JSON list of C-alpha atoms in Angstrom, two decimals:
[
{"chain": "A", "resi": 1, "resn": "MET", "atom": "CA", "xyz": [-0.18, -0.01, -0.19]},
{"chain": "A", "resi": 2, "resn": "ALA", "atom": "CA", "xyz": [3.05, 2.57, 1.08]},
{"chain": "A", "resi": 3, "resn": "LEU", "atom": "CA", "xyz": [4.25, 1.48, -2.33]},
{"chain": "A", "resi": 4, "resn": "HIS", "atom": "CA", "xyz": [1.11, 2.24, -4.13]},
{"chain": "A", "resi": 5, "resn": "SER", "atom": "CA", "xyz": [1.06, 5.68, -2.80]},
{"chain": "A", "resi": 6, "resn": "LEU", "atom": "CA", "xyz": [4.66, 6.54, -3.82]},
{"chain": "A", "resi": 7, "resn": "ARG", "atom": "CA", "xyz": [2.66, 5.78, -7.67]},
{"chain": "A", "resi": 8, "resn": "PHE", "atom": "CA", "xyz": [0.33, 8.86, -6.53]},
{"chain": "A", "resi": 9, "resn": "ARG", "atom": "CA", "xyz": [2.60, 10.99, -5.45]},
{"chain": "A", "resi": 10, "resn": "LEU", "atom": "CA", "xyz": [5.21, 10.22, -8.35]},
{"chain": "A", "resi": 11, "resn": "VAL", "atom": "CA", "xyz": [2.66, 9.75, -11.37]},
{"chain": "A", "resi": 12, "resn": "ASP", "atom": "CA", "xyz": [-1.05, 10.29, -10.60]},
{"chain": "A", "resi": 13, "resn": "SER", "atom": "CA", "xyz": [-1.52, 13.37, -8.46]},
{"chain": "A", "resi": 14, "resn": "PRO", "atom": "CA", "xyz": [-2.29, 16.38, -9.31]},
{"chain": "A", "resi": 15, "resn": "THR", "atom": "CA", "xyz": [1.17, 17.94, -8.15]},
{"chain": "A", "resi": 16, "resn": "SER", "atom": "CA", "xyz": [3.11, 14.74, -9.30]},
{"chain": "A", "resi": 17, "resn": "LEU", "atom": "CA", "xyz": [6.39, 14.99, -11.39]},
{"chain": "A", "resi": 18, "resn": "GLY", "atom": "CA", "xyz": [3.67, 13.08, -14.36]},
{"chain": "A", "resi": 19, "resn": "ALA", "atom": "CA", "xyz": [1.32, 15.89, -13.88]},
{"chain": "A", "resi": 20, "resn": "LYS", "atom": "CA", "xyz": [4.27, 18.71, -13.69]},
{"chain": "A", "resi": 21, "resn": "ARG", "atom": "CA", "xyz": [5.64, 17.34, -17.19]},
{"chain": "A", "resi": 22, "resn": "ARG", "atom": "CA", "xyz": [2.41, 16.58, -18.54]},
{"chain": "A", "resi": 23, "resn": "ALA", "atom": "CA", "xyz": [2.11, 20.64, -17.71]},
{"chain": "A", "resi": 24, "resn": "ARG", "atom": "CA", "xyz": [5.44, 21.25, -19.56]},
{"chain": "A", "resi": 25, "resn": "ARG", "atom": "CA", "xyz": [4.18, 19.70, -21.90]},
{"chain": "A", "resi": 26, "resn": "ALA", "atom": "CA", "xyz": [0.97, 21.48, -22.65]},
{"chain": "A", "resi": 27, "resn": "LEU", "atom": "CA", "xyz": [3.13, 24.90, -22.52]},
{"chain": "A", "resi": 28, "resn": "TRP", "atom": "CA", "xyz": [5.75, 22.94, -25.18]},
{"chain": "A", "resi": 29, "resn": "LEU", "atom": "CA", "xyz": [2.53, 22.57, -27.66]},
{"chain": "A", "resi": 30, "resn": "SER", "atom": "CA", "xyz": [1.40, 26.59, -27.15]},
{"chain": "A", "resi": 31, "resn": "GLU", "atom": "CA", "xyz": [4.47, 27.27, -28.21]},
{"chain": "A", "resi": 32, "resn": "ALA", "atom": "CA", "xyz": [4.80, 24.87, -31.21]},
{"chain": "A", "resi": 33, "resn": "PHE", "atom": "CA", "xyz": [1.64, 26.58, -32.49]},
{"chain": "A", "resi": 34, "resn": "PRO", "atom": "CA", "xyz": [1.71, 30.45, -31.54]},
{"chain": "A", "resi": 35, "resn": "HIS", "atom": "CA", "xyz": [-2.03, 30.14, -32.40]},
{"chain": "A", "resi": 36, "resn": "LEU", "atom": "CA", "xyz": [-3.25, 27.42, -30.99]},
{"chain": "A", "resi": 37, "resn": "ALA", "atom": "CA", "xyz": [-6.31, 29.66, -29.01]},
{"chain": "A", "resi": 38, "resn": "GLU", "atom": "CA", "xyz": [-7.95, 29.98, -32.32]},
{"chain": "A", "resi": 39, "resn": "MET", "atom": "CA", "xyz": [-7.28, 26.31, -34.07]},
{"chain": "A", "resi": 40, "resn": "SER", "atom": "CA", "xyz": [-9.87, 23.37, -34.39]},
{"chain": "A", "resi": 41, "resn": "VAL", "atom": "CA", "xyz": [-7.86, 20.29, -32.54]},
{"chain": "A", "resi": 42, "resn": "LEU", "atom": "CA", "xyz": [-8.69, 16.84, -33.13]},
{"chain": "A", "resi": 43, "resn": "ASP", "atom": "CA", "xyz": [-7.72, 15.17, -30.23]},
{"chain": "A", "resi": 44, "resn": "LEU", "atom": "CA", "xyz": [-7.27, 11.19, -30.62]},
{"chain": "A", "resi": 45, "resn": "GLY", "atom": "CA", "xyz": [-7.91, 9.56, -27.45]},
{"chain": "A", "resi": 46, "resn": "GLY", "atom": "CA", "xyz": [-7.79, 12.40, -25.18]},
{"chain": "A", "resi": 47, "resn": "ARG", "atom": "CA", "xyz": [-10.46, 13.96, -22.92]},
{"chain": "A", "resi": 48, "resn": "VAL", "atom": "CA", "xyz": [-12.25, 17.39, -23.26]},
{"chain": "A", "resi": 49, "resn": "GLU", "atom": "CA", "xyz": [-11.24, 17.66, -19.06]},
{"chain": "A", "resi": 50, "resn": "SER", "atom": "CA", "xyz": [-7.65, 17.60, -19.71]},
{"chain": "A", "resi": 51, "resn": "TRP", "atom": "CA", "xyz": [-7.87, 20.76, -22.05]},
{"chain": "A", "resi": 52, "resn": "ALA", "atom": "CA", "xyz": [-9.89, 22.64, -19.39]},
{"chain": "A", "resi": 53, "resn": "ARG", "atom": "CA", "xyz": [-6.43, 22.64, -17.31]},
{"chain": "A", "resi": 54, "resn": "VAL", "atom": "CA", "xyz": [-4.07, 23.90, -20.27]},
{"chain": "A", "resi": 55, "resn": "PRO", "atom": "CA", "xyz": [-2.49, 27.62, -20.40]},
{"chain": "A", "resi": 56, "resn": "VAL", "atom": "CA", "xyz": [-3.64, 27.98, -23.76]},
{"chain": "A", "resi": 57, "resn": "ARG", "atom": "CA", "xyz": [-7.26, 25.86, -24.71]},
{"chain": "A", "resi": 58, "resn": "PRO", "atom": "CA", "xyz": [-8.07, 25.90, -28.48]},
{"chain": "A", "resi": 59, "resn": "GLY", "atom": "CA", "xyz": [-10.95, 27.59, -30.43]},
{"chain": "A", "resi": 60, "resn": "ARG", "atom": "CA", "xyz": [-12.22, 24.24, -30.73]},
{"chain": "A", "resi": 61, "resn": "VAL", "atom": "CA", "xyz": [-11.64, 20.63, -29.56]},
{"chain": "A", "resi": 62, "resn": "HIS", "atom": "CA", "xyz": [-13.51, 17.55, -30.84]},
{"chain": "A", "resi": 63, "resn": "VAL", "atom": "CA", "xyz": [-12.17, 14.35, -29.22]},
{"chain": "A", "resi": 64, "resn": "VAL", "atom": "CA", "xyz": [-12.61, 10.90, -30.22]},
{"chain": "A", "resi": 65, "resn": "ASN", "atom": "CA", "xyz": [-12.11, 8.27, -27.56]},
{"chain": "A", "resi": 66, "resn": "LEU", "atom": "CA", "xyz": [-13.56, 4.78, -27.13]},
{"chain": "A", "resi": 67, "resn": "GLU", "atom": "CA", "xyz": [-14.14, 5.20, -23.54]},
{"chain": "A", "resi": 68, "resn": "PRO", "atom": "CA", "xyz": [-17.55, 6.77, -22.61]},
{"chain": "A", "resi": 69, "resn": "LEU", "atom": "CA", "xyz": [-18.44, 9.98, -23.43]},
{"chain": "A", "resi": 70, "resn": "PRO", "atom": "CA", "xyz": [-18.73, 12.47, -20.96]},
{"chain": "A", "resi": 71, "resn": "ALA", "atom": "CA", "xyz": [-22.56, 13.81, -20.08]},
{"chain": "A", "resi": 72, "resn": "GLU", "atom": "CA", "xyz": [-22.33, 17.41, -20.48]},
{"chain": "A", "resi": 73, "resn": "LEU", "atom": "CA", "xyz": [-19.96, 19.46, -22.71]},
{"chain": "A", "resi": 74, "resn": "PRO", "atom": "CA", "xyz": [-18.71, 22.70, -22.81]},
{"chain": "A", "resi": 75, "resn": "GLU", "atom": "CA", "xyz": [-19.30, 24.59, -25.63]},
{"chain": "A", "resi": 76, "resn": "TRP", "atom": "CA", "xyz": [-16.16, 24.68, -26.71]},
{"chain": "A", "resi": 77, "resn": "ALA", "atom": "CA", "xyz": [-15.98, 21.01, -26.90]},
{"chain": "A", "resi": 78, "resn": "GLU", "atom": "CA", "xyz": [-17.15, 17.84, -28.89]},
{"chain": "A", "resi": 79, "resn": "ALA", "atom": "CA", "xyz": [-16.98, 14.35, -28.15]},
{"chain": "A", "resi": 80, "resn": "ASP", "atom": "CA", "xyz": [-17.34, 10.77, -30.37]},
{"chain": "A", "resi": 81, "resn": "HIS", "atom": "CA", "xyz": [-17.06, 7.18, -28.96]},
{"chain": "A", "resi": 82, "resn": "ALA", "atom": "CA", "xyz": [-14.95, 5.83, -31.96]},
{"chain": "A", "resi": 83, "resn": "ASP", "atom": "CA", "xyz": [-11.71, 3.91, -32.75]},
{"chain": "A", "resi": 84, "resn": "ALA", "atom": "CA", "xyz": [-8.38, 6.14, -33.57]},
{"chain": "A", "resi": 85, "resn": "CYS", "atom": "CA", "xyz": [-7.14, 3.55, -36.09]},
{"chain": "A", "resi": 86, "resn": "GLU", "atom": "CA", "xyz": [-10.88, 2.94, -37.81]},
{"chain": "A", "resi": 87, "resn": "LEU", "atom": "CA", "xyz": [-12.46, 6.33, -37.72]},
{"chain": "A", "resi": 88, "resn": "PRO", "atom": "CA", "xyz": [-15.95, 7.14, -39.16]},
{"chain": "A", "resi": 89, "resn": "LYS", "atom": "CA", "xyz": [-16.45, 8.45, -42.42]},
{"chain": "A", "resi": 90, "resn": "GLY", "atom": "CA", "xyz": [-17.91, 11.33, -40.72]},
{"chain": "A", "resi": 91, "resn": "ILE", "atom": "CA", "xyz": [-14.52, 12.30, -39.03]},
{"chain": "A", "resi": 92, "resn": "LEU", "atom": "CA", "xyz": [-12.48, 11.46, -42.44]},
{"chain": "A", "resi": 93, "resn": "SER", "atom": "CA", "xyz": [-14.14, 13.82, -44.33]},
{"chain": "A", "resi": 94, "resn": "ARG", "atom": "CA", "xyz": [-13.81, 16.94, -41.75]},
{"chain": "A", "resi": 95, "resn": "ARG", "atom": "CA", "xyz": [-10.47, 18.83, -41.78]},
{"chain": "A", "resi": 96, "resn": "TYR", "atom": "CA", "xyz": [-8.75, 20.24, -38.56]},
{"chain": "A", "resi": 97, "resn": "ASP", "atom": "CA", "xyz": [-5.60, 22.87, -37.74]},
{"chain": "A", "resi": 98, "resn": "LEU", "atom": "CA", "xyz": [-4.19, 20.34, -36.02]},
{"chain": "A", "resi": 99, "resn": "VAL", "atom": "CA", "xyz": [-4.56, 16.90, -34.71]},
{"chain": "A", "resi": 100, "resn": "PHE", "atom": "CA", "xyz": [-3.38, 15.94, -31.33]},
{"chain": "A", "resi": 101, "resn": "SER", "atom": "CA", "xyz": [-2.56, 12.27, -29.50]},
{"chain": "A", "resi": 102, "resn": "ASN", "atom": "CA", "xyz": [-1.02, 11.97, -26.38]},
{"chain": "A", "resi": 103, "resn": "SER", "atom": "CA", "xyz": [0.09, 8.87, -24.77]},
{"chain": "A", "resi": 104, "resn": "VAL", "atom": "CA", "xyz": [-2.14, 6.70, -27.02]},
{"chain": "A", "resi": 105, "resn": "LEU", "atom": "CA", "xyz": [-0.41, 5.37, -30.49]},
{"chain": "A", "resi": 106, "resn": "GLU", "atom": "CA", "xyz": [1.54, 2.75, -27.88]},
{"chain": "A", "resi": 107, "resn": "HIS", "atom": "CA", "xyz": [-2.08, 1.22, -26.99]},
{"chain": "A", "resi": 108, "resn": "VAL", "atom": "CA", "xyz": [-3.75, 1.05, -30.58]},
{"chain": "A", "resi": 109, "resn": "GLY", "atom": "CA", "xyz": [-2.65, -2.98, -30.80]},
{"chain": "A", "resi": 110, "resn": "GLY", "atom": "CA", "xyz": [0.34, -3.79, -33.16]},
{"chain": "A", "resi": 111, "resn": "HIS", "atom": "CA", "xyz": [2.67, -1.80, -35.98]},
{"chain": "A", "resi": 112, "resn": "GLU", "atom": "CA", "xyz": [-0.62, -1.98, -38.48]},
{"chain": "A", "resi": 113, "resn": "ARG", "atom": "CA", "xyz": [-2.78, -0.03, -36.30]},
{"chain": "A", "resi": 114, "resn": "ARG", "atom": "CA", "xyz": [-0.34, 2.36, -35.21]},
{"chain": "A", "resi": 115, "resn": "ARG", "atom": "CA", "xyz": [0.35, 2.79, -39.67]},
{"chain": "A", "resi": 116, "resn": "ARG", "atom": "CA", "xyz": [-3.89, 3.23, -39.67]},
{"chain": "A", "resi": 117, "resn": "MET", "atom": "CA", "xyz": [-3.91, 5.76, -36.99]},
{"chain": "A", "resi": 118, "resn": "ALA", "atom": "CA", "xyz": [-0.39, 7.64, -38.32]},
{"chain": "A", "resi": 119, "resn": "GLU", "atom": "CA", "xyz": [-1.91, 7.93, -42.05]},
{"chain": "A", "resi": 120, "resn": "ALA", "atom": "CA", "xyz": [-5.49, 9.54, -40.26]},
{"chain": "A", "resi": 121, "resn": "ILE", "atom": "CA", "xyz": [-3.22, 11.81, -39.08]},
{"chain": "A", "resi": 122, "resn": "ARG", "atom": "CA", "xyz": [-1.25, 13.02, -41.56]},
{"chain": "A", "resi": 123, "resn": "GLU", "atom": "CA", "xyz": [-4.19, 13.12, -43.66]},
{"chain": "A", "resi": 124, "resn": "LEU", "atom": "CA", "xyz": [-6.78, 15.04, -41.19]},
{"chain": "A", "resi": 125, "resn": "ALA", "atom": "CA", "xyz": [-4.84, 18.52, -40.65]},
{"chain": "A", "resi": 126, "resn": "PRO", "atom": "CA", "xyz": [-1.80, 20.04, -41.71]},
{"chain": "A", "resi": 127, "resn": "ALA", "atom": "CA", "xyz": [-0.34, 20.31, -38.32]},
{"chain": "A", "resi": 128, "resn": "TYR", "atom": "CA", "xyz": [-0.17, 17.60, -36.12]},
{"chain": "A", "resi": 129, "resn": "TRP", "atom": "CA", "xyz": [1.32, 16.98, -32.08]},
{"chain": "A", "resi": 130, "resn": "VAL", "atom": "CA", "xyz": [1.65, 12.94, -31.45]},
{"chain": "A", "resi": 131, "resn": "GLN", "atom": "CA", "xyz": [3.35, 12.13, -28.26]},
{"chain": "A", "resi": 132, "resn": "THR", "atom": "CA", "xyz": [4.26, 8.53, -27.37]},
{"chain": "A", "resi": 133, "resn": "PRO", "atom": "CA", "xyz": [6.82, 6.91, -24.21]},
{"chain": "A", "resi": 134, "resn": "TYR", "atom": "CA", "xyz": [9.71, 6.01, -25.62]},
{"chain": "A", "resi": 135, "resn": "ARG", "atom": "CA", "xyz": [10.37, 2.31, -25.52]},
{"chain": "A", "resi": 136, "resn": "TYR", "atom": "CA", "xyz": [14.19, 2.87, -24.09]},
{"chain": "A", "resi": 137, "resn": "PHE", "atom": "CA", "xyz": [13.26, 4.82, -21.35]},
{"chain": "A", "resi": 138, "resn": "PRO", "atom": "CA", "xyz": [14.91, 2.50, -18.44]},
{"chain": "A", "resi": 139, "resn": "ILE", "atom": "CA", "xyz": [11.73, 2.53, -16.59]},
{"chain": "A", "resi": 140, "resn": "GLU", "atom": "CA", "xyz": [8.02, 1.67, -18.38]},
{"chain": "A", "resi": 141, "resn": "PRO", "atom": "CA", "xyz": [6.12, 4.22, -17.29]},
{"chain": "A", "resi": 142, "resn": "HIS", "atom": "CA", "xyz": [2.46, 2.26, -17.86]},
{"chain": "A", "resi": 143, "resn": "TRP", "atom": "CA", "xyz": [3.73, 0.19, -14.93]},
{"chain": "A", "resi": 144, "resn": "VAL", "atom": "CA", "xyz": [6.61, 2.23, -13.39]},
{"chain": "A", "resi": 145, "resn": "ALA", "atom": "CA", "xyz": [8.83, -0.84, -13.63]},
{"chain": "A", "resi": 146, "resn": "PRO", "atom": "CA", "xyz": [12.56, -1.03, -14.48]},
{"chain": "A", "resi": 147, "resn": "GLY", "atom": "CA", "xyz": [12.72, -2.55, -17.04]},
{"chain": "A", "resi": 148, "resn": "MET", "atom": "CA", "xyz": [9.92, -4.18, -17.78]},
{"chain": "A", "resi": 149, "resn": "GLN", "atom": "CA", "xyz": [9.26, -3.69, -21.27]},
{"chain": "A", "resi": 150, "resn": "PHE", "atom": "CA", "xyz": [12.10, -5.68, -22.39]},
{"chain": "A", "resi": 151, "resn": "LEU", "atom": "CA", "xyz": [10.71, -8.84, -20.79]},
{"chain": "A", "resi": 152, "resn": "PRO", "atom": "CA", "xyz": [8.65, -11.85, -22.14]},
{"chain": "A", "resi": 153, "resn": "VAL", "atom": "CA", "xyz": [5.32, -11.89, -22.18]},
{"chain": "A", "resi": 154, "resn": "SER", "atom": "CA", "xyz": [4.56, -14.13, -19.40]},
{"chain": "A", "resi": 155, "resn": "ALA", "atom": "CA", "xyz": [6.99, -12.34, -17.65]},
{"chain": "A", "resi": 156, "resn": "ARG", "atom": "CA", "xyz": [4.95, -8.63, -18.15]},
{"chain": "A", "resi": 157, "resn": "VAL", "atom": "CA", "xyz": [1.96, -9.99, -17.33]},
{"chain": "A", "resi": 158, "resn": "VAL", "atom": "CA", "xyz": [3.82, -11.56, -13.33]},
{"chain": "A", "resi": 159, "resn": "VAL", "atom": "CA", "xyz": [4.60, -7.98, -13.10]},
{"chain": "A", "resi": 160, "resn": "ALA", "atom": "CA", "xyz": [1.12, -6.19, -14.44]},
{"chain": "A", "resi": 161, "resn": "ARG", "atom": "CA", "xyz": [-0.55, -8.64, -11.08]},
{"chain": "A", "resi": 162, "resn": "ARG", "atom": "CA", "xyz": [1.79, -7.99, -9.03]},
{"chain": "A", "resi": 163, "resn": "TRP", "atom": "CA", "xyz": [4.17, -4.96, -9.01]},
{"chain": "A", "resi": 164, "resn": "PRO", "atom": "CA", "xyz": [2.97, -2.53, -5.90]},
{"chain": "A", "resi": 165, "resn": "LEU", "atom": "CA", "xyz": [3.54, 0.64, -8.37]},
{"chain": "A", "resi": 166, "resn": "ALA", "atom": "CA", "xyz": [1.13, -0.83, -10.77]},
{"chain": "A", "resi": 167, "resn": "TYR", "atom": "CA", "xyz": [-1.76, 1.67, -11.43]},
{"chain": "A", "resi": 168, "resn": "THR", "atom": "CA", "xyz": [-4.20, -0.95, -10.36]},
{"chain": "A", "resi": 169, "resn": "PRO", "atom": "CA", "xyz": [-2.35, -4.26, -8.77]},
{"chain": "A", "resi": 170, "resn": "GLY", "atom": "CA", "xyz": [-3.84, -7.02, -8.36]},
{"chain": "A", "resi": 171, "resn": "LYS", "atom": "CA", "xyz": [-5.69, -7.96, -11.78]},
{"chain": "A", "resi": 172, "resn": "SER", "atom": "CA", "xyz": [-6.88, -10.93, -12.36]},
{"chain": "A", "resi": 173, "resn": "TYR", "atom": "CA", "xyz": [-4.83, -13.11, -15.50]},
{"chain": "A", "resi": 174, "resn": "GLU", "atom": "CA", "xyz": [-7.44, -12.34, -18.10]},
{"chain": "A", "resi": 175, "resn": "ALA", "atom": "CA", "xyz": [-7.51, -8.15, -17.28]},
{"chain": "A", "resi": 176, "resn": "ALA", "atom": "CA", "xyz": [-3.11, -8.03, -17.09]},
{"chain": "A", "resi": 177, "resn": "MET", "atom": "CA", "xyz": [-2.72, -10.13, -20.14]},
{"chain": "A", "resi": 178, "resn": "ARG", "atom": "CA", "xyz": [-4.96, -7.34, -22.40]},
{"chain": "A", "resi": 179, "resn": "GLN", "atom": "CA", "xyz": [-3.23, -4.85, -20.73]},
{"chain": "A", "resi": 180, "resn": "VAL", "atom": "CA", "xyz": [0.03, -5.94, -21.44]},
{"chain": "A", "resi": 181, "resn": "LEU", "atom": "CA", "xyz": [-0.72, -7.22, -24.99]},
{"chain": "A", "resi": 182, "resn": "THR", "atom": "CA", "xyz": [-2.18, -3.49, -25.69]},
{"chain": "A", "resi": 183, "resn": "THR", "atom": "CA", "xyz": [1.20, -1.71, -24.20]},
{"chain": "A", "resi": 184, "resn": "GLU", "atom": "CA", "xyz": [4.01, -1.50, -26.71]},
{"chain": "A", "resi": 185, "resn": "LEU", "atom": "CA", "xyz": [6.28, 0.88, -26.50]},
{"chain": "A", "resi": 186, "resn": "ILE", "atom": "CA", "xyz": [7.78, 2.30, -29.88]},
{"chain": "A", "resi": 187, "resn": "GLY", "atom": "CA", "xyz": [11.58, 3.37, -30.68]},
{"chain": "A", "resi": 188, "resn": "ARG", "atom": "CA", "xyz": [12.44, 6.38, -32.77]},
{"chain": "A", "resi": 189, "resn": "ALA", "atom": "CA", "xyz": [12.95, 4.68, -35.77]},
{"chain": "A", "resi": 190, "resn": "GLU", "atom": "CA", "xyz": [9.12, 3.40, -36.30]},
{"chain": "A", "resi": 191, "resn": "LEU", "atom": "CA", "xyz": [8.19, 6.66, -35.33]},
{"chain": "A", "resi": 192, "resn": "ARG", "atom": "CA", "xyz": [10.08, 8.24, -38.18]},
{"chain": "A", "resi": 193, "resn": "TYR", "atom": "CA", "xyz": [8.80, 5.64, -40.41]},
{"chain": "A", "resi": 194, "resn": "LEU", "atom": "CA", "xyz": [5.02, 6.21, -39.69]},
{"chain": "A", "resi": 195, "resn": "PHE", "atom": "CA", "xyz": [5.01, 10.40, -39.47]},
{"chain": "A", "resi": 196, "resn": "PRO", "atom": "CA", "xyz": [8.40, 10.97, -42.27]},
{"chain": "A", "resi": 197, "resn": "ASP", "atom": "CA", "xyz": [7.20, 14.36, -42.54]},
{"chain": "A", "resi": 198, "resn": "ALA", "atom": "CA", "xyz": [7.76, 15.56, -38.25]},
{"chain": "A", "resi": 199, "resn": "THR", "atom": "CA", "xyz": [9.99, 16.81, -36.29]},
{"chain": "A", "resi": 200, "resn": "ILE", "atom": "CA", "xyz": [10.95, 14.32, -34.15]},
{"chain": "A", "resi": 201, "resn": "ARG", "atom": "CA", "xyz": [11.33, 16.07, -30.30]},
{"chain": "A", "resi": 202, "resn": "SER", "atom": "CA", "xyz": [13.26, 14.72, -27.89]},
{"chain": "A", "resi": 203, "resn": "GLU", "atom": "CA", "xyz": [11.37, 14.88, -24.00]},
{"chain": "A", "resi": 204, "resn": "ARG", "atom": "CA", "xyz": [13.88, 14.03, -21.52]},
{"chain": "A", "resi": 205, "resn": "LEU", "atom": "CA", "xyz": [14.32, 13.02, -17.88]},
{"chain": "A", "resi": 206, "resn": "VAL", "atom": "CA", "xyz": [17.62, 13.06, -15.93]},
{"chain": "A", "resi": 207, "resn": "GLY", "atom": "CA", "xyz": [19.31, 12.85, -19.06]},
{"chain": "A", "resi": 208, "resn": "PHE", "atom": "CA", "xyz": [17.77, 10.35, -20.42]},
{"chain": "A", "resi": 209, "resn": "THR", "atom": "CA", "xyz": [14.89, 10.10, -23.40]},
{"chain": "A", "resi": 210, "resn": "LYS", "atom": "CA", "xyz": [11.50, 9.54, -21.48]},
{"chain": "A", "resi": 211, "resn": "SER", "atom": "CA", "xyz": [9.08, 10.26, -24.62]},
{"chain": "A", "resi": 212, "resn": "LEU", "atom": "CA", "xyz": [9.28, 11.26, -28.15]},
{"chain": "A", "resi": 213, "resn": "ILE", "atom": "CA", "xyz": [7.31, 13.90, -29.83]},
{"chain": "A", "resi": 214, "resn": "ALA", "atom": "CA", "xyz": [6.52, 13.68, -33.78]},
{"chain": "A", "resi": 215, "resn": "ILE", "atom": "CA", "xyz": [5.50, 17.30, -34.65]},
{"chain": "A", "resi": 216, "resn": "ARG", "atom": "CA", "xyz": [4.31, 18.77, -37.88]},
{"chain": "A", "resi": 217, "resn": "THR", "atom": "CA", "xyz": [3.85, 22.68, -37.59]},
{"chain": "A", "resi": 218, "resn": "SER", "atom": "CA", "xyz": [2.37, 22.83, -41.60]}
]
């Protein structure tokens, strides 16, 4: 229990290291796109409430997620329940100023689905910002477990079930297996392949690359 509370302090609390890095990332976004407050943004895999807390909020935000939708939305937001790798025609036919995705690419289920998501991102707007945790950072970020991403699947399932810094330790075997199989960190080479027209920015922590951001500004 003490270690689980440590995770809250490190990653999940509003004053955690993770929260501070998310705030810094939001500042980088506004610096990369100086007209963000006037832009229409498609957020693949995000949440409306996250945009309510950023220093600069886009003029319009369209959130697409597989999670249940909010019961109420602010006037500047819309939301759809959809798969970011299989977007419905109603979304594919639209155009946005910016497509945004934060820590989603590693969860969509294999390279082919990542390729489909990347293809849609590059087509839907002249600009995009796609962040994903870096495969070769020493700590696996979802479980806060050293080197977990390099273990065999069976060993990762054991860690997912028993590691005290996991978000919800004590999961069933089936739930842990599902979570492990749908968490696949990627490296710089694959990100460059998926987004060949992007600038790849590194987000660092204590000298190590912690995450990568593919950015196209126009």
